[in-house]
mmCIF file of C-alpha atoms and ligand atoms in Angstrom:
data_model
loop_
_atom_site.group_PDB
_atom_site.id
_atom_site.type_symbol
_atom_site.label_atom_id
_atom_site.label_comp_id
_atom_site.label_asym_id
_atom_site.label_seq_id
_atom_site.Cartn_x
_atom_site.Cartn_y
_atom_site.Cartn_z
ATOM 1 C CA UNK A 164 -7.102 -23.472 -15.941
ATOM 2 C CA UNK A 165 -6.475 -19.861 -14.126
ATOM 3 C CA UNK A 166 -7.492 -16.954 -15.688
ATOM 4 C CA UNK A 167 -6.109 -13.065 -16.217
ATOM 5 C CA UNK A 168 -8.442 -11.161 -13.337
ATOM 6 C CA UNK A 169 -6.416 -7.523 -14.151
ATOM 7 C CA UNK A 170 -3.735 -7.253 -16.690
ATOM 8 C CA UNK A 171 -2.054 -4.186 -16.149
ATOM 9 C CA UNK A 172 -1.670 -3.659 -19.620
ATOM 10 C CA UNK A 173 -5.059 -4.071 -20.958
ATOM 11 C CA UNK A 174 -5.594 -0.579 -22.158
ATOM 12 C CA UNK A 175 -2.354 -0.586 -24.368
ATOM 13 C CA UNK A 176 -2.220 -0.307 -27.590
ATOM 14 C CA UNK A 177 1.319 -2.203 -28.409
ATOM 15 C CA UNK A 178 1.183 -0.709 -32.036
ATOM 16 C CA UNK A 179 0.573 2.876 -31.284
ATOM 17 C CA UNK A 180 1.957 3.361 -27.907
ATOM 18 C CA UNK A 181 4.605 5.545 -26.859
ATOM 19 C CA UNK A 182 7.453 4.737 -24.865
ATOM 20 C CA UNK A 183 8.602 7.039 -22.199
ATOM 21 C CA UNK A 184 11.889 6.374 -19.916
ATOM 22 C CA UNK A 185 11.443 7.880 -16.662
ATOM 23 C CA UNK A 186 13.337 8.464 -13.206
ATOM 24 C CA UNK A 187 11.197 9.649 -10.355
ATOM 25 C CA UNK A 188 14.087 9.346 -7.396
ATOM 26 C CA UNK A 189 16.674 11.763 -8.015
ATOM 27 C CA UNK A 190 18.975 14.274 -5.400
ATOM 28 C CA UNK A 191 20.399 17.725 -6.705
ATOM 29 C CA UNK A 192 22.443 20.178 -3.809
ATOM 30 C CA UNK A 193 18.957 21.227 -3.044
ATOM 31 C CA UNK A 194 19.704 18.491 -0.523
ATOM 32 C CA UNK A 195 22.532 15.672 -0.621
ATOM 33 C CA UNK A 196 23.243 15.822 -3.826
ATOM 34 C CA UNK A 197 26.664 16.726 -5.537
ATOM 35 C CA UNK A 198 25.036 18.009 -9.105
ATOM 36 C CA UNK A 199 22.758 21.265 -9.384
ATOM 37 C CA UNK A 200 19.364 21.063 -10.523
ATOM 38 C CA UNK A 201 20.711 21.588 -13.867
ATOM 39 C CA UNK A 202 23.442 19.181 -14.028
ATOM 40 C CA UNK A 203 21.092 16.377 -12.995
ATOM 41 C CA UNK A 204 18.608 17.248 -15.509
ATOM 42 C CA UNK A 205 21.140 17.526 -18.347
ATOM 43 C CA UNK A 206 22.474 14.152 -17.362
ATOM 44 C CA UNK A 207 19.022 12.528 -17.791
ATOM 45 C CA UNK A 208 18.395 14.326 -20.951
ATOM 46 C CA UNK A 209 21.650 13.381 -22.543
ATOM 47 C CA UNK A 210 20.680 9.354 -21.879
ATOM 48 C CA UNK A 211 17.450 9.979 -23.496
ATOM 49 C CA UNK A 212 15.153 10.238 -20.667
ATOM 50 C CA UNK A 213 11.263 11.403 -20.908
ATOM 51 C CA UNK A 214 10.592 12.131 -17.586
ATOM 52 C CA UNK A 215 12.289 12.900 -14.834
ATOM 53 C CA UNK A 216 11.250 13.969 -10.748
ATOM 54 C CA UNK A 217 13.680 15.562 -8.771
ATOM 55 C CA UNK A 218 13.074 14.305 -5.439
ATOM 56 C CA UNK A 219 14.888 16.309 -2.761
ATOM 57 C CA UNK A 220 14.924 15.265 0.681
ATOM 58 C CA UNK A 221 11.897 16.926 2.352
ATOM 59 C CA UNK A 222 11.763 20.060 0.170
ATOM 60 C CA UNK A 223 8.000 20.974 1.406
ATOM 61 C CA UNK A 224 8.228 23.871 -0.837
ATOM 62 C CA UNK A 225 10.599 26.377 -2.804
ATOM 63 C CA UNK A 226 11.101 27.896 0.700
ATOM 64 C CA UNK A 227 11.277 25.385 3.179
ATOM 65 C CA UNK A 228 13.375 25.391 6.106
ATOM 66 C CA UNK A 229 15.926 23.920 3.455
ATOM 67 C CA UNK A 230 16.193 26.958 1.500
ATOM 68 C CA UNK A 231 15.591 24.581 -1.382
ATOM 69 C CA UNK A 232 13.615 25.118 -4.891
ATOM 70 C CA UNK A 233 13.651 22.455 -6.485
ATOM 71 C CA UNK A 234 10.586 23.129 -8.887
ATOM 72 C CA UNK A 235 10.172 24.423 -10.924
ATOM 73 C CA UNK A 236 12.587 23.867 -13.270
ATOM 74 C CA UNK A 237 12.417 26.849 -15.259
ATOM 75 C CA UNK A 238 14.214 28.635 -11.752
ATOM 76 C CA UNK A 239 17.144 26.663 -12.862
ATOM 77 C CA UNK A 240 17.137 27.817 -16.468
ATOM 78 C CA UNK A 241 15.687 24.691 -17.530
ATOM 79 C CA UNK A 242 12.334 24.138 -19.961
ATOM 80 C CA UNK A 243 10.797 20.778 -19.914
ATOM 81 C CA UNK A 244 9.216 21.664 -23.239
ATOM 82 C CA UNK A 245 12.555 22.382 -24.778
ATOM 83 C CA UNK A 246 13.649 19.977 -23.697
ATOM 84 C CA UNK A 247 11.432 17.420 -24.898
ATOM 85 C CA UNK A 248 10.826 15.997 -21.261
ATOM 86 C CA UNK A 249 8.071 15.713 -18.588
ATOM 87 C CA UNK A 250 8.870 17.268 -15.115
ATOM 88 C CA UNK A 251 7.471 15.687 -12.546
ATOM 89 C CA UNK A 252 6.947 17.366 -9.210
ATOM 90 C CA UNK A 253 8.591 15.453 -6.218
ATOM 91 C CA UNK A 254 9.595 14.924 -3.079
ATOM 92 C CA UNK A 255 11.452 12.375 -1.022
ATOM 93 C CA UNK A 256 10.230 12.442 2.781
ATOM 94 C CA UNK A 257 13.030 11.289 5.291
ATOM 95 C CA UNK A 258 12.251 12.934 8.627
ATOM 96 C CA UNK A 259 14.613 14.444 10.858
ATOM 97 C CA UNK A 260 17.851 13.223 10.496
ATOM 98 C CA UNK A 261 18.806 13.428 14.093
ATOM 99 C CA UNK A 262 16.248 11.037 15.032
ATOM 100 C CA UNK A 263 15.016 9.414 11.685
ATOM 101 C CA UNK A 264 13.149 6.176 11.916
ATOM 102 C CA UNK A 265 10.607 6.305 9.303
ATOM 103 C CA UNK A 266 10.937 4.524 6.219
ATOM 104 C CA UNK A 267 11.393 6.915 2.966
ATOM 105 C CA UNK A 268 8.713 7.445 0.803
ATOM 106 C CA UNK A 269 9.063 9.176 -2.557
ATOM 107 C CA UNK A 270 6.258 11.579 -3.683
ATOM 108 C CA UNK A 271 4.777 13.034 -6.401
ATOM 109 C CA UNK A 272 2.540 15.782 -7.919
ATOM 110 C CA UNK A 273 2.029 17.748 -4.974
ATOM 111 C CA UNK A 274 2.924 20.290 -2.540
ATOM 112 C CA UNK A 275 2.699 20.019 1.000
ATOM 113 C CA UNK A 276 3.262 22.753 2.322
ATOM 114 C CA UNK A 277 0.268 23.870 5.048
ATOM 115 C CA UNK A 278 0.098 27.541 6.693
ATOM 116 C CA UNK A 279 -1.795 25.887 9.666
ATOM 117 C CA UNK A 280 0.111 22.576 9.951
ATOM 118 C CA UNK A 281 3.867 22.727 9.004
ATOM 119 C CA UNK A 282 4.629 19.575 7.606
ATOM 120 C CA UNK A 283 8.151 19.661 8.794
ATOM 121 C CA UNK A 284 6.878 20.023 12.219
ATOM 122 C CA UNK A 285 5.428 16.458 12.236
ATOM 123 C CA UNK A 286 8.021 14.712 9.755
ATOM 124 C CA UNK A 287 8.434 11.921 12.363
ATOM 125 C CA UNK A 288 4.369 11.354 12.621
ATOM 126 C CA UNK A 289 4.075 8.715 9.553
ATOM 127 C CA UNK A 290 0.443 8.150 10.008
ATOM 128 C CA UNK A 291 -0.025 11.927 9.725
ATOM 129 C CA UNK A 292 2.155 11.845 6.431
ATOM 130 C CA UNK A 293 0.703 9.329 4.563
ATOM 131 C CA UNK A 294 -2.797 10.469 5.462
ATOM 132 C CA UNK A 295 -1.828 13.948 4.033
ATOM 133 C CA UNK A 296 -0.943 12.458 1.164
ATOM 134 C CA UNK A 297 -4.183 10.737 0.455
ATOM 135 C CA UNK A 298 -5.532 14.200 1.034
ATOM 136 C CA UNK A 299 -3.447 15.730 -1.270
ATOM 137 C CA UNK A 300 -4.307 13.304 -3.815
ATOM 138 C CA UNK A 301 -0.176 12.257 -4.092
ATOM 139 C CA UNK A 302 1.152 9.071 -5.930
ATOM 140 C CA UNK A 303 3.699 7.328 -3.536
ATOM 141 C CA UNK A 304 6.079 4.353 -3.335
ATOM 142 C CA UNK A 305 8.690 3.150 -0.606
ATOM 143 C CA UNK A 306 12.079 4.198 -1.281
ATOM 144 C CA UNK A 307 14.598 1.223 -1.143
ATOM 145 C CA UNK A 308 12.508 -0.658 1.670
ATOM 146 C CA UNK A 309 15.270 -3.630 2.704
ATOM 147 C CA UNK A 310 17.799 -0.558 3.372
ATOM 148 C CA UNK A 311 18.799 -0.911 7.129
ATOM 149 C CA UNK A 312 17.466 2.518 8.557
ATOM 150 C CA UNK A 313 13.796 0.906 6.726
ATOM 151 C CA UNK A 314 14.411 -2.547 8.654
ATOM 152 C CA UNK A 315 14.444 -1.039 11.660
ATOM 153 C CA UNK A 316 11.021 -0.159 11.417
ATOM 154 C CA UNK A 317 9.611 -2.747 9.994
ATOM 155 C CA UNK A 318 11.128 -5.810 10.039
ATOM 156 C CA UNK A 319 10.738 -6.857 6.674
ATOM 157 C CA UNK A 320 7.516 -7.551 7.559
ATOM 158 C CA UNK A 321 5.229 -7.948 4.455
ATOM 159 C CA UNK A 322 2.297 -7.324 7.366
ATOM 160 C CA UNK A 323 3.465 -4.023 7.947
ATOM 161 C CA UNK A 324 3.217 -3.002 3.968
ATOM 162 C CA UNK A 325 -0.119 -4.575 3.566
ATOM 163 C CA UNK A 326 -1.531 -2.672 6.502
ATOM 164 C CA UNK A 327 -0.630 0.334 5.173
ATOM 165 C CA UNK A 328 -1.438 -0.999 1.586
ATOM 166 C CA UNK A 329 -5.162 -0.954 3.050
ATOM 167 C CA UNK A 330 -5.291 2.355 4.773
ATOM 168 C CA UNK A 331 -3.771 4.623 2.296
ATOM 169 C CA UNK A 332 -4.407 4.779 -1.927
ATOM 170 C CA UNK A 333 -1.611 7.133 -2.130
ATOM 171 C CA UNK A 334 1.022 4.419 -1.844
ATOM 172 C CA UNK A 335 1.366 2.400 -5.744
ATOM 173 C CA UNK A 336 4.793 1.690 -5.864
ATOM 174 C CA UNK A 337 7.436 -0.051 -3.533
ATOM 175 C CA UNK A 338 11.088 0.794 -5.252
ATOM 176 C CA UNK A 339 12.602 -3.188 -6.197
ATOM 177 C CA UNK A 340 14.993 -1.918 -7.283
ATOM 178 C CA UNK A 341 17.354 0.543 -5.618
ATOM 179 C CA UNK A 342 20.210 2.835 -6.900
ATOM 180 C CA UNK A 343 21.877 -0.032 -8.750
ATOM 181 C CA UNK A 344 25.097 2.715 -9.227
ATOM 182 C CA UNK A 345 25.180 3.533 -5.386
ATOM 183 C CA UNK A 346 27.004 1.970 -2.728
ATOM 184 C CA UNK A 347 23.769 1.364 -0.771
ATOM 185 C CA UNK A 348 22.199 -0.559 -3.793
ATOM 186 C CA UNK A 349 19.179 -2.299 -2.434
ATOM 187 C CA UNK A 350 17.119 -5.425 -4.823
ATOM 188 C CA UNK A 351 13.898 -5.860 -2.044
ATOM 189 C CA UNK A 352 12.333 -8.836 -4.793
ATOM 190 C CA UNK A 353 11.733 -11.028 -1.953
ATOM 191 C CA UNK A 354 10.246 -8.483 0.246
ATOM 192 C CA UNK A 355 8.180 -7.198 -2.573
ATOM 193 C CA UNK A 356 7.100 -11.132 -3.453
ATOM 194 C CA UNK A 357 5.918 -11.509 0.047
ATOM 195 C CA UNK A 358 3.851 -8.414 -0.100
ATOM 196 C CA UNK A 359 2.010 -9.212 -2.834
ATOM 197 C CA UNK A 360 1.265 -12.767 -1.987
ATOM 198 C CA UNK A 361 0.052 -12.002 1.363
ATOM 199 C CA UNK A 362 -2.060 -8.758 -0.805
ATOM 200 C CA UNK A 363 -3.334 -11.132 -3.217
ATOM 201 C CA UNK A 364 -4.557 -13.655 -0.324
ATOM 202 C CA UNK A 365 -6.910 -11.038 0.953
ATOM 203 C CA UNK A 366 -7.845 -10.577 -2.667
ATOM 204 C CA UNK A 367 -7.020 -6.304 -3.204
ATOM 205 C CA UNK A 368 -8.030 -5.434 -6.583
ATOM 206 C CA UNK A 369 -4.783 -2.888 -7.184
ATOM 207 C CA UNK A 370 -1.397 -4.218 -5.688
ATOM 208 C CA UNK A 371 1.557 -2.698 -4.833
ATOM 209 C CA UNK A 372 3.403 -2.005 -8.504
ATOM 210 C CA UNK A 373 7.080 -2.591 -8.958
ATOM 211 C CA UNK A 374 9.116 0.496 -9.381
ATOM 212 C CA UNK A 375 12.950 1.160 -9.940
ATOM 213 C CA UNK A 376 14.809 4.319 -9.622
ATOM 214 C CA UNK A 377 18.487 5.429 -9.367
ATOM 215 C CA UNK A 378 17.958 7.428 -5.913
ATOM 216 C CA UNK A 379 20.976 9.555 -7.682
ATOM 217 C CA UNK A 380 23.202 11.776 -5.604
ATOM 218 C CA UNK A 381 26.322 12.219 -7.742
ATOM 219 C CA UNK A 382 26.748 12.049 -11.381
ATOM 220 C CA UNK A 383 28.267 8.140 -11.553
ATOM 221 C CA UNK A 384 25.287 6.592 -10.052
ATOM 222 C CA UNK A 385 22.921 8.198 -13.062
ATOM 223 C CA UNK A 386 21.416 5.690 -15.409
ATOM 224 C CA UNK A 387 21.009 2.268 -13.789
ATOM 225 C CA UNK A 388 16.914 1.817 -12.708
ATOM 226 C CA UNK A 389 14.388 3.839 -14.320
ATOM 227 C CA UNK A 390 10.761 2.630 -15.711
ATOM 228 C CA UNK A 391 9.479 2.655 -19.431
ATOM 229 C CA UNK A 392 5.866 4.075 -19.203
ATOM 230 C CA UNK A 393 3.590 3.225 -22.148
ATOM 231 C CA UNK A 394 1.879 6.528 -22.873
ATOM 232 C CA UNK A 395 -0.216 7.789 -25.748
ATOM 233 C CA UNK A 396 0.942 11.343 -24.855
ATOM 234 C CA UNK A 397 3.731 12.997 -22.924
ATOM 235 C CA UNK A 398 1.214 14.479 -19.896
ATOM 236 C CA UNK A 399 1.281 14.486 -16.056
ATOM 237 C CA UNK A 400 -2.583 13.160 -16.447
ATOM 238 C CA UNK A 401 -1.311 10.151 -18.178
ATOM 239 C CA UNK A 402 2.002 9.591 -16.223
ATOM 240 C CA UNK A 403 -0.039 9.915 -12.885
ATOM 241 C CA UNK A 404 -2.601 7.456 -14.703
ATOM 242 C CA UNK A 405 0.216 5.038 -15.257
ATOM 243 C CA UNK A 406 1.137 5.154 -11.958
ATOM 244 C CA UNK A 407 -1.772 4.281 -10.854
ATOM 245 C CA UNK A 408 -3.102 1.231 -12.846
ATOM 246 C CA UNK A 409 0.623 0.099 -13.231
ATOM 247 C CA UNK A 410 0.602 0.286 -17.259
ATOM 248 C CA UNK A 411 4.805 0.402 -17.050
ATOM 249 C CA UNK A 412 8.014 -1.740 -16.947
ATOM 250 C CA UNK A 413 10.748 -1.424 -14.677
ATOM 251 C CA UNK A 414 14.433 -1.541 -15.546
ATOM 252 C CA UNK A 415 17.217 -2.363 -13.759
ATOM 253 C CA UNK A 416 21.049 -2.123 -16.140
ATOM 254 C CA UNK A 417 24.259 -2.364 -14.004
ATOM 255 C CA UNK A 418 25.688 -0.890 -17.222
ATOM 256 C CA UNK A 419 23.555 1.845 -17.316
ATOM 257 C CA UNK A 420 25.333 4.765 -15.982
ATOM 258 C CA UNK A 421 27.233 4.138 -19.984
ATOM 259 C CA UNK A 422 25.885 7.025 -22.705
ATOM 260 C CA UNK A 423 26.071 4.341 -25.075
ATOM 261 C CA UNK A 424 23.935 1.927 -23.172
ATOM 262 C CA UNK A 425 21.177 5.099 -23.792
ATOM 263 C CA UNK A 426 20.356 5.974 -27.331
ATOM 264 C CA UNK A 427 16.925 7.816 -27.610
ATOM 265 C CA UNK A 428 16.221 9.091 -31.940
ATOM 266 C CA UNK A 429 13.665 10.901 -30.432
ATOM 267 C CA UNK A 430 11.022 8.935 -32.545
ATOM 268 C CA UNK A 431 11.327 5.543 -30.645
ATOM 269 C CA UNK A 432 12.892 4.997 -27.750
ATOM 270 C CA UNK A 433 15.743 2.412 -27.366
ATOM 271 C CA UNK A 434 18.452 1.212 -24.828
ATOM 272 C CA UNK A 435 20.573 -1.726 -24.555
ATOM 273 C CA UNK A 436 18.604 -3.483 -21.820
ATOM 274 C CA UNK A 437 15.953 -5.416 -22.642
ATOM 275 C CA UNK A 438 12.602 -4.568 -24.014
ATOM 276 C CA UNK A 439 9.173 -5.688 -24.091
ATOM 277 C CA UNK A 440 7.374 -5.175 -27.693
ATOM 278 C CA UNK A 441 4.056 -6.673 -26.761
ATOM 279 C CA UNK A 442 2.088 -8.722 -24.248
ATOM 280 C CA UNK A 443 -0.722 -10.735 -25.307
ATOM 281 C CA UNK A 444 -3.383 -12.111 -22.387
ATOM 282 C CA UNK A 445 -5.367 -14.763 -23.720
ATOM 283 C CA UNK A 446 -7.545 -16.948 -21.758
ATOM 284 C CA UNK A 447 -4.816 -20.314 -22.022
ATOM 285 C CA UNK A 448 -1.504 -18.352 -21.913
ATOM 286 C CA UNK A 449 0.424 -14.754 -21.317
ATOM 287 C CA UNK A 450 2.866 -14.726 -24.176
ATOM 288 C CA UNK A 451 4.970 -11.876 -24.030
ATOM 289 C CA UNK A 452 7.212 -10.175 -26.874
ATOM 290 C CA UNK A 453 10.082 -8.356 -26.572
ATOM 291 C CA UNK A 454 13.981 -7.591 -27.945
ATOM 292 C CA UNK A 455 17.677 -8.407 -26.743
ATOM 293 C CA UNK A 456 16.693 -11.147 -24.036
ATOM 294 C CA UNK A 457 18.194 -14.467 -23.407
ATOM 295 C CA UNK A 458 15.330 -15.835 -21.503
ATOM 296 C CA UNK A 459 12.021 -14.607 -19.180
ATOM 297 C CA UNK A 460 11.552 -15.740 -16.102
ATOM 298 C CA UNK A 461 7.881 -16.108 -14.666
ATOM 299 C CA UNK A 462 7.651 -15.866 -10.532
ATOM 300 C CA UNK A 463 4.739 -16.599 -8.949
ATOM 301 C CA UNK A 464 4.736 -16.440 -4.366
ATOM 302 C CA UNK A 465 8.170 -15.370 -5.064
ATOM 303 C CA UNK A 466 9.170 -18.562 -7.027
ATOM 304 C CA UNK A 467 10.048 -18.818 -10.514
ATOM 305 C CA UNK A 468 7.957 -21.753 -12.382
ATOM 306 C CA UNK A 469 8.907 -21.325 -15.476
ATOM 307 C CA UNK A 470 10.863 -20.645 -17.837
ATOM 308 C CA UNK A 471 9.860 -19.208 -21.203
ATOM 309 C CA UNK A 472 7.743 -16.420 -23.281
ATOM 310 C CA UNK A 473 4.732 -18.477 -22.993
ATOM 311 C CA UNK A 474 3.291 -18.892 -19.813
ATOM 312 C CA UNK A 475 0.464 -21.371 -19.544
ATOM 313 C CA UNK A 476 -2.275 -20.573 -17.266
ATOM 314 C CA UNK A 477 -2.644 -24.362 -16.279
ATOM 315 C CA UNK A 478 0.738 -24.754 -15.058
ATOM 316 C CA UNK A 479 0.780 -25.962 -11.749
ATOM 317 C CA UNK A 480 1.873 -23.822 -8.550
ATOM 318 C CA UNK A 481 0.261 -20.915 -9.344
ATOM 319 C CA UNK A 482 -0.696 -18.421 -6.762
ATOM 320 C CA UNK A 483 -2.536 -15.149 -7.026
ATOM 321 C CA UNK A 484 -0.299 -13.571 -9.210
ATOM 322 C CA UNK A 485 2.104 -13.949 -11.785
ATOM 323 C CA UNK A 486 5.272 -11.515 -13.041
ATOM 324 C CA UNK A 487 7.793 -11.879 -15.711
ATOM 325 C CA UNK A 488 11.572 -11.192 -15.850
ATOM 326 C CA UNK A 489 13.650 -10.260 -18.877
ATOM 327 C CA UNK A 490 17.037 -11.355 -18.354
ATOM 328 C CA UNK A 491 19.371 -9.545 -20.712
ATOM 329 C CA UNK A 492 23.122 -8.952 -21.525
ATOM 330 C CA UNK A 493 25.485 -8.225 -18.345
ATOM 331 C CA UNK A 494 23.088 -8.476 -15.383
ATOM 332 C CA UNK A 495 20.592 -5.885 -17.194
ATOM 333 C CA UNK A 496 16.447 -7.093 -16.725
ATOM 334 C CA UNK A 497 12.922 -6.422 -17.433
ATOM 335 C CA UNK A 498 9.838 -6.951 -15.027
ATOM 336 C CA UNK A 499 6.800 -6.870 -16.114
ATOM 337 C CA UNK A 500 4.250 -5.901 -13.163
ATOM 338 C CA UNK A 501 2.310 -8.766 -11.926
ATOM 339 C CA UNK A 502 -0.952 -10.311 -13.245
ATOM 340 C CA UNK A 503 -3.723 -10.886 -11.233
ATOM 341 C CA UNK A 504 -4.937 -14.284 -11.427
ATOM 342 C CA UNK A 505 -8.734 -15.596 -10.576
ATOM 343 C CA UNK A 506 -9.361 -18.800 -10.039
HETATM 344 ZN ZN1 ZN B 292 16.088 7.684 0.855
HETATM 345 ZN ZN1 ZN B 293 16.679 9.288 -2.131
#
């Protein structure tokens, strides 16, 4: 019999909890994007979204070499507060484009500008980067990491992520799931699998946690991957927290760029894709809970091994870790983040 080393979810309270639907990879003109500032947010609010990061291609700060302000959002007439929404502070870092060949990381709840040390200067120095980050005390995740410009640096290879994994906290996330709406949709599962298996092998206590966003640049490709954080207040202390210790679900809807697919009465949150309602870790079985699923899905090494809401910890073939995947109507699915098992 295995046993639950870190569940993810141990500090929620499945009764009380709320339930906040958030995008933290978006584009607005301040780079590539078609929609202003303004449009982009007013999309997310109308589908019923909590929180929301604009992520602009290296937008250092509201006067970078860009000309770009993308924060705050009251420049653009908009008030979170009205609004009922979080804004999260964000950044995408690309590089130059002329010679890009770093992978993109997204970033949040910083600024990086430096008087001394332009950070656009040294946008092709990723060791630099992602050191500043830690220093700057950022939450990160790889953009879309199977995209080919990515591959070209790494490989694919999972030992490239875990390196990094070791030498910088700033990196949480690694985006699964892609800009389902986009032409450049990219699922890296089986990257993402491999990363945590070979993470969980050297036995880290906090993996890499499964993120989804829409990486939106025009208004049809709004709606698709987004998380659902479990907060007991709408804060950037408790959204950072959540990012950290992985308390949230990831979505990914092929439908989703529909209004109707996103209805949100303000008291409870509610889309069309499936949901989980509560997780219970117990020391024989994970049984999870949840609404408008046809069946979950538990992978473990990147295999699935079973098939059901009960998972029983003395099933055979399991590894260091464990996820679950709700599949639901028209492609649309769940993931839990994964479990960490002992022995
Ligand atoms: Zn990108
Ligand atoms: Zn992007």
């Amino acid at each position: 019999m295995r046993h639950v080393e870190r569940d993810p979810y141990a500090d929620v309270d499945w009764s009380s909890t709320g339930r906040f639907k958030a995008n933290l990879h978006a584009h607005t003109t301040c780079s590539d994007g078609s929609l202003s500032p303004a449009e982009v947010i007013d999309a997310y609010a109308a589908r019923g979204y909590d929180v929301l990061a604009i992520t602009d291609h290296d937008t250092y700060r509201n006067d970078s070499r860009t000309g770009a302000a993308t924060w705050p959002w009251t420049d653009h007439g908009r008030d979170p507060d009205t609004l009922g929404m979080l804004a999260v502070r964000g950044i995408e870092l690309t590089g130059d484009p002329a010679v890009a060949n770093i992978p993109h990381v997204t970033s949040w709840f910083h600024d990086l500008w430096q008087p001394d040390h332009p950070f656009d200067e040294r946008n092709e120095d990723l060791a630099w980067m992602l050191a500043t980050l830690d220093e700057r005390a950022a939450v990160s995740a790889w953009a879309h990491p199977t995209r080919s410009g990515e591959l070209r640096t790494h490989g694919g290879d999972p030992g490239w992520f875990v390196e990094r994994h070791h030498a910088h906290r700033n990196l949480r996330g690694f985006e699964v799931y892609s800009g389902t709406g986009r032409p450049s949709a990219t699922d890296s599962s089986a990257l993402y699998d491999a990363i945590l298996t070979r993470l969980l092998q050297e036995g880290v206590e906090v993996p890499l946690w499964a993120n989804a966003a829409d990486d939106s640049h025009h208004a049809a490709e709004i709606g698709f991957d987004y998380h659902v954080h479990l907060l007991a207040e709408r804060s950037t202390t408790a959204m950072r927290q959540s990012l950290e210790q992985g308390s949230y679900l990831v979505v990914q809807d092929p439908l989703g760029n529909a209004l109707e697919r996103h209805l949100d009465d303000r008291e409870g949150f509610w889309t069309a894709a499936p949901a989980v309602t509560h997780i219970e870790v117990g020391d024989r079985s994970i049984t999870i809970e949840g609404e408008r699923y046809d069946r979950i899905d538990w992978i473990a090494d990147g295999e699935v091994v079973h098939t059901a809401d009960r998972l029983p910890l003395d099933l055979g073939g399991l590894g260091g870790y464990v996820r679950a995947v709700l599949h639901g109507d028209a492609g649309a699915r769940m993931l839990t983040q994964p479990f960490l098992l002992g022995p």
